[in-house]
Backbone as a ProteinNet text record, in pm:
[ID]
protein_1_A
[PRIMARY]
XXXXXXXXXXXXXXXXXXXXXXXXXXXXXXXXXXXXXXXXXXXXXXXXXXXXXXXXXXXXXXXXXXXXXXXXXXXXXXXXXXXXXXXXXXXXXXXXXXXXXXXXXXXXXXXXXXXXXXXXXXXXXXXXX
[TERTIARY]
726.1	740.3	767.3	690.8	704.9	784.5	854.1	930.1	849.7	806.5	726.6	809.9	822.3	893.3	792.4	821.3	746.6	838.1	797.2	882.1	801.5	871.5	806.3	780.4	662.7	630.4	713.4	763.9	843	884.7	956.5	1000.6	1133.5	1151.7	1276.1	1246.1	1343.3	1328	1328.3	1232.2	1232.6	1260.1	1259.7	1301.3	1340.3	1377.4	1426.9	1328.5	1198.8	1100.8	995.9	1003	897.3	952.3	873.8	904.4	807.2	849.6	768.6	630.4	624.4	495.4	393	434.5	338.1	244.9	286.6	208.6	140	154.2	99.6	-52.3	-103.9	-248.5	-310.7	-427.9	-495.1	-540.2	-527.7	-559.5	-442.7	-330.1	-215.5	-119.9	-136.8	-47.4	97.6	187.9	329.7	396.7	347.3	408.5	330.3	404.3	341.3	404.8	328.7	381.6	394.1	504.2	523.5	599.6	549.7	607.8	711.8	828.6	938.2	895.3	826.7	784.6	681.8	597.2	503.8	579.9	678.5	761.2	829.7	877.6	944.3	848.9	725.5	625.9	595.2	576.1	547.6	664.3	786.7	903.7	903.2	865.8	856.7	754.8	640.3	536.3	590.5	654.6	711.6	811.6	898.9	1001.8	943.7	845.9	785	715.4	635.1	559.3	639.7	752.1	835.6	750.7	667.5	574.8	551.1	518.2	492.7	378.5	398.8	297.8	248.7	119.2	62.8	-13.3	47	-18.7	-83.2	-17.7	-60.3	-205.4	-249.1	-385.8	-489.8	-445.5	-537.4	-518.9	-451.4	-437.9	-317.5	-236.6	-126.9	-159.7	-81.4	-107.4	-233.5	-309.4	-425.6	-418	-440.7	-456.1	-588.1	-602.1	-729.4	-848.5	-828.5	-937.3	-978.1	-879.4	-910.2	-975.4	-925.9	-981.7	-1130	-1163.8	-1304.1	-1385.1	-1327.9	-1396.8	-1428.8	-1339.3	-1360.7	-1426.1	-1476.1	-1543.1	-1454.4	-1327.1	-1234	-1264.3	-1206.3	-1224.3	-1179.8	-1247.8	-1221.1	-1074	-1016.5	-875.5	-792.1	-809.7	-746.9	-594.8	-540.5	-395.6	-335.3	-415.5	-367	-321.5	-392.1	-358.9	-232.6	-188.3	-67.3	51.2	28.5	134.4	163.5	69.9	90	6.9	-52.3	-139	-125.4	-153.3	-157.6	-262.1	-332.5	-422.7	-351.7	-345.6	-265.6	-311.7	-261.5	-276.6	-140.5	-125.6	-2.2	-34.4	36.3	11.1	20.6	-88	-89.1	-126.3	-168.5	-202.4	-335.4	-408.1	-538.7	-522.3	-626.8	-624.5	-618.8	-677	-671.7	-527.9	-453.8	-313.4	-232.7	-252.6	-176.3	-211.9	-340.9	-384.3	-334.3	-338.1	-289.7	-139.8	-64.1	79.6	105.7	37.6	54	23	-81.5	-121.4	-10.2	64.5	175.8	293.9	319.8	439.7	414.8	288.3	257	189.6	248.5	184.3	93.1	125.3	39.6	5.1	-70.1	-107.2	-239.9	-288.6	-418.5	-408.1	-495.8	-507.6	-656.2	-698	-836.7	-835.2	-905.6	-910.8	-1039.1	-1024.8	-1136.2	-1133	-1231.1	-1238.3	-1120.7	-1082	-980.3	-848.7	-839.3	-715.4	-710.9	-593.2	-572	-528.8	-585	-542.7	-446.1	-332.3	-239.6	-200.9	-191.9	-143.9	-56.7	19.4	114.9	74.6	-53.7	-101.9	-34.1	-41.8	29	-39.8	-165.3	-236.5	-282.4	-327.6	-368.6	-514	-539.5	-676.2	-681.2	-783.3	-801.5	-948.2	-969.9	-1105	-1097.1	-1170.5	-1174.5	-1053.7	-974.7	-853.3	-881.7
192.8	51	32.4	-51.7	-78	-205.7	-213.2	-331.5	-407.1	-528.4	-611.5	-732.5	-753.5	-870.8	-973.6	-1099.1	-1210.4	-1269.2	-1257.9	-1300.9	-1381.8	-1450	-1522.2	-1425.8	-1437.2	-1356.8	-1408.6	-1317.1	-1357.8	-1237.5	-1263.7	-1159.1	-1099.2	-1072.2	-1011.8	-878.3	-789.9	-654.7	-655.1	-580.7	-560	-413.5	-330.2	-190.4	-145.9	-22.7	23.6	-0.4	23.7	15	-94.3	-173.1	-271.3	-412.6	-506.5	-648.4	-709.9	-816.5	-881.6	-921.4	-976.4	-1027.3	-918.2	-791.3	-683	-670.5	-725.2	-716.7	-848.8	-947.4	-1081.4	-1077.9	-1157.2	-1168.8	-1230	-1184.8	-1233.8	-1380.1	-1439.1	-1581.7	-1669.5	-1606.4	-1681.1	-1731.6	-1692.9	-1736.8	-1702.6	-1790.7	-1769.3	-1672.8	-1664.3	-1574.9	-1445	-1336.8	-1207.5	-1140.2	-1051.1	-960.9	-825.4	-756.4	-623	-537.7	-418	-325.5	-237.3	-231	-149	-3.8	51.1	191.2	217.1	119.2	131.5	140	53.9	57.6	192.9	248.2	378.1	487.3	483.9	582.6	564.4	440.4	415	458.4	440.2	488.2	640.9	707.5	854.3	899.8	832.5	865.7	843.2	730.5	696.6	802.9	841.9	940.8	1080.3	1117.6	1250	1266.9	1169.3	1178.3	1130.9	1065.4	1011.6	929.5	842.8	760.7	628.7	523.4	393.7	397.8	326.7	307.9	164.8	147.8	15.6	-33.9	-129.8	-196	-325.3	-391.9	-524.3	-525.9	-420.8	-415.9	-387.5	-361.1	-326	-422.3	-380.1	-468.9	-431.7	-531.9	-517.2	-601.1	-707	-797.8	-879.7	-904.8	-994.2	-1095.3	-1221.3	-1319.2	-1289.7	-1326.8	-1302.8	-1365.4	-1483.8	-1551.1	-1469.4	-1419.5	-1339.5	-1207.4	-1148.3	-1021.9	-1038.3	-1150	-1177.8	-1194.9	-1264.2	-1288	-1156.6	-1057.8	-930.5	-825.3	-871.3	-782.6	-668	-699.1	-599.8	-568.8	-461	-422.7	-537.1	-552.4	-663.7	-669.5	-557.6	-552.5	-482.3	-522.6	-456.9	-451.2	-334.1	-318.3	-395.6	-432.6	-516.7	-652.2	-704.9	-835.1	-830.8	-711.8	-693.4	-653.2	-640.4	-597.2	-448.7	-374.7	-232.9	-141.6	-193.9	-112.6	-153.9	-57.8	-84.4	4.8	-50.1	25.7	34.8	153.5	170.8	292.1	302.6	425	459.9	585	633.3	668.6	607.1	628	776.8	827	964	1068.5	1024.1	1119	1081.1	1182.4	1158.9	1111.6	1047.7	1006	1128.1	1238.4	1361.2	1410.2	1414	1456.1	1366.8	1237.1	1140.5	1152.5	1158.4	1168.4	1297.9	1407	1534.6	1531	1465	1452.5	1367.4	1254.5	1170	1248	1328	1407	1504.5	1553.9	1645.6	1574.6	1450.4	1381.4	1292	1265	1174.1	1249.5	1241.3	1302.1	1202.5	1073.6	967.4	875.1	771	675.3	710.2	618.4	634.9	662.8	751.5	782.6	788	706.1	706.7	719.3	819.9	840.9	781.1	692.9	634.4	690	656.4	707.7	660.2	533.9	476.5	440.9	456.7	424.2	496.5	491.7	550	437.6	437.3	346	422.5	361	419.4	310	346.5	252.4	325.1	248.5	306.3	280.1	294.6	284.4	391.5	376.6	466.7	601.8	611.3	738.3	790.6	914.7	982.2	949.1	911.3	889.6	936.3	1015.6	1065.3	1051.5	1015.5	1009.7	1046.3	1147	1188.9	1270.1	1313.1	1390.2	1537.4
-1633.8	-1605	-1455.8	-1391.7	-1249.7	-1227	-1113.6	-1075.2	-970.6	-1004.4	-914.7	-874.6	-743.7	-692.8	-644.7	-668.6	-609.8	-503.5	-377.3	-267	-166.5	-79.2	30.1	144.7	203.3	320.7	437.5	517.6	632.6	714.1	821.6	914.5	871.3	744.4	698.8	630.8	636.8	584.2	431.1	373.7	229	195.8	299.5	288.8	429	444.3	574.1	688.9	665.6	773.9	757.3	652.1	625.7	612.3	666.5	653.2	553.1	489.5	386.7	438.5	559	607	636.4	638.4	656.8	536.4	423.2	299.7	266.1	352.7	330.1	317.1	224.4	206.2	331.5	365.3	485.8	473.6	354.6	341.2	385	423.8	475.1	368.9	244.5	137.4	170.8	129.5	157.2	60.5	-61.3	-159.6	-168.8	-190.1	-211.3	-332.7	-391.9	-493.3	-426.7	-453.4	-398.2	-499	-517.2	-613.4	-544.5	-603.7	-549.8	-534.1	-631.7	-627.8	-516.8	-486.9	-375.1	-242.7	-226.3	-105.4	-89.9	-199	-193.4	-144.9	-192.3	-147.8	0.3	43	184.6	273.8	226.6	301.1	310	201.3	204.6	308.5	312.2	410.8	551.3	573.6	705.9	750.4	660	694	714.3	632.4	644.9	780.2	818.8	943.5	1065.1	1039.1	1146.9	1244.4	1186	1264.1	1191.5	1266.4	1204	1102.4	993.5	889.5	903	929.5	953.7	831.4	760.6	647.9	696.3	787.4	834.6	881.2	948.5	999.3	892	771.3	663	545.6	440.6	325.7	240.8	209.4	114.9	-6.9	-28	-139.4	-111.8	-217.9	-209.9	-323.4	-292.9	-399.1	-469.3	-595.9	-664.2	-591.2	-534.5	-462.2	-338.3	-262.4	-144.4	-184.3	-291.2	-339	-372.1	-432.9	-464.9	-336.2	-239.9	-112.5	-39.7	-48.1	21.4	-69.1	-183.9	-279.7	-326.5	-349.2	-401.6	-547.8	-597.3	-737.5	-828.9	-941.2	-1032	-1075.4	-1108.5	-1149.5	-1041.9	-919.1	-804.7	-816.4	-783.8	-779.8	-662.7	-564	-455	-509.8	-608.9	-667.2	-751.6	-786.3	-866.1	-779.3	-647.9	-557.7	-567.1	-624.1	-651	-561.9	-454.2	-367.6	-222.2	-136.4	7.5	71.5	168	254.3	388.5	446.8	567.7	646.7	768.5	847	907.2	942.3	1004.7	1148.6	1240	1382.6	1418.5	1481.4	1529.4	1425.8	1306.4	1199.9	1135.5	1092.6	1030.8	887	837.4	697.4	605.2	649.2	569.2	554.1	663.9	658.6	564.6	576.8	497.9	349.6	319.1	179.6	115.5	190.6	136.3	110	197.6	174.1	49.9	38.9	-79.6	-206.8	-201.9	-318.5	-359.4	-262.7	-291.1	-357.5	-317.6	-366.9	-488.2	-520.2	-631.3	-746	-863.4	-980.2	-1050.5	-1039.5	-1093.7	-977.8	-1006.9	-903.7	-840.1	-759.3	-696	-547.9	-501.7	-359.7	-327.6	-232.3	-187.6	-35.7	14.4	159.5	215	310.9	384.1	526.5	607	743.9	829.2	816.2	904.8	838	707.5	637.3	503.4	443.1	310.4	216.9	97.3	-8.6	-97.2	-128.9	-225.6	-324.7	-450.8	-550.9	-651.3	-726.7	-820.5	-966.5	-993.4	-1131.8	-1216	-1346.4	-1438.1	-1455.6	-1419.1	-1435.6	-1300.4	-1298.2	-1174.7	-1141.4	-1014.8	-966.5	-821.9	-789.5	-654.2	-613.1	-486.6	-432.2	-284.4	-245.2	-105.9	-60.3	-156.5	-123.8	-144.8
[MASK]
+++++++++++++++++++++++++++++++++++++++++++++++++++++++++++++++++++++++++++++++++++++++++++++++++++++++++++++++++++++++++++++++++

């Protein structure tokens, strides 16, 4: 069972290294969904690499309408607040994806050229790792 919060996007901390607005939908919506377990994984990545994790430049929460506009997956975990696309400053997507694969027994990891997708689905899914 995952813990999903519905919160207002803003310049306030939702974990040690992340602010709510870093996960804001690119359509400018004020409310976001964010999964506690996703934040915990992103914090682990941040602490392991000791480098900034950039979600804002990629994708956190998506409203269903925005997800459709960007041709996202029909049942995207982004729309549930359970996924983030990000990069880690100074590290390759290969390094990041391999680290995630070591620390996650379930959930999704997809490695792209410029970012890594991570989600906290209940089952294991890997692509490009």
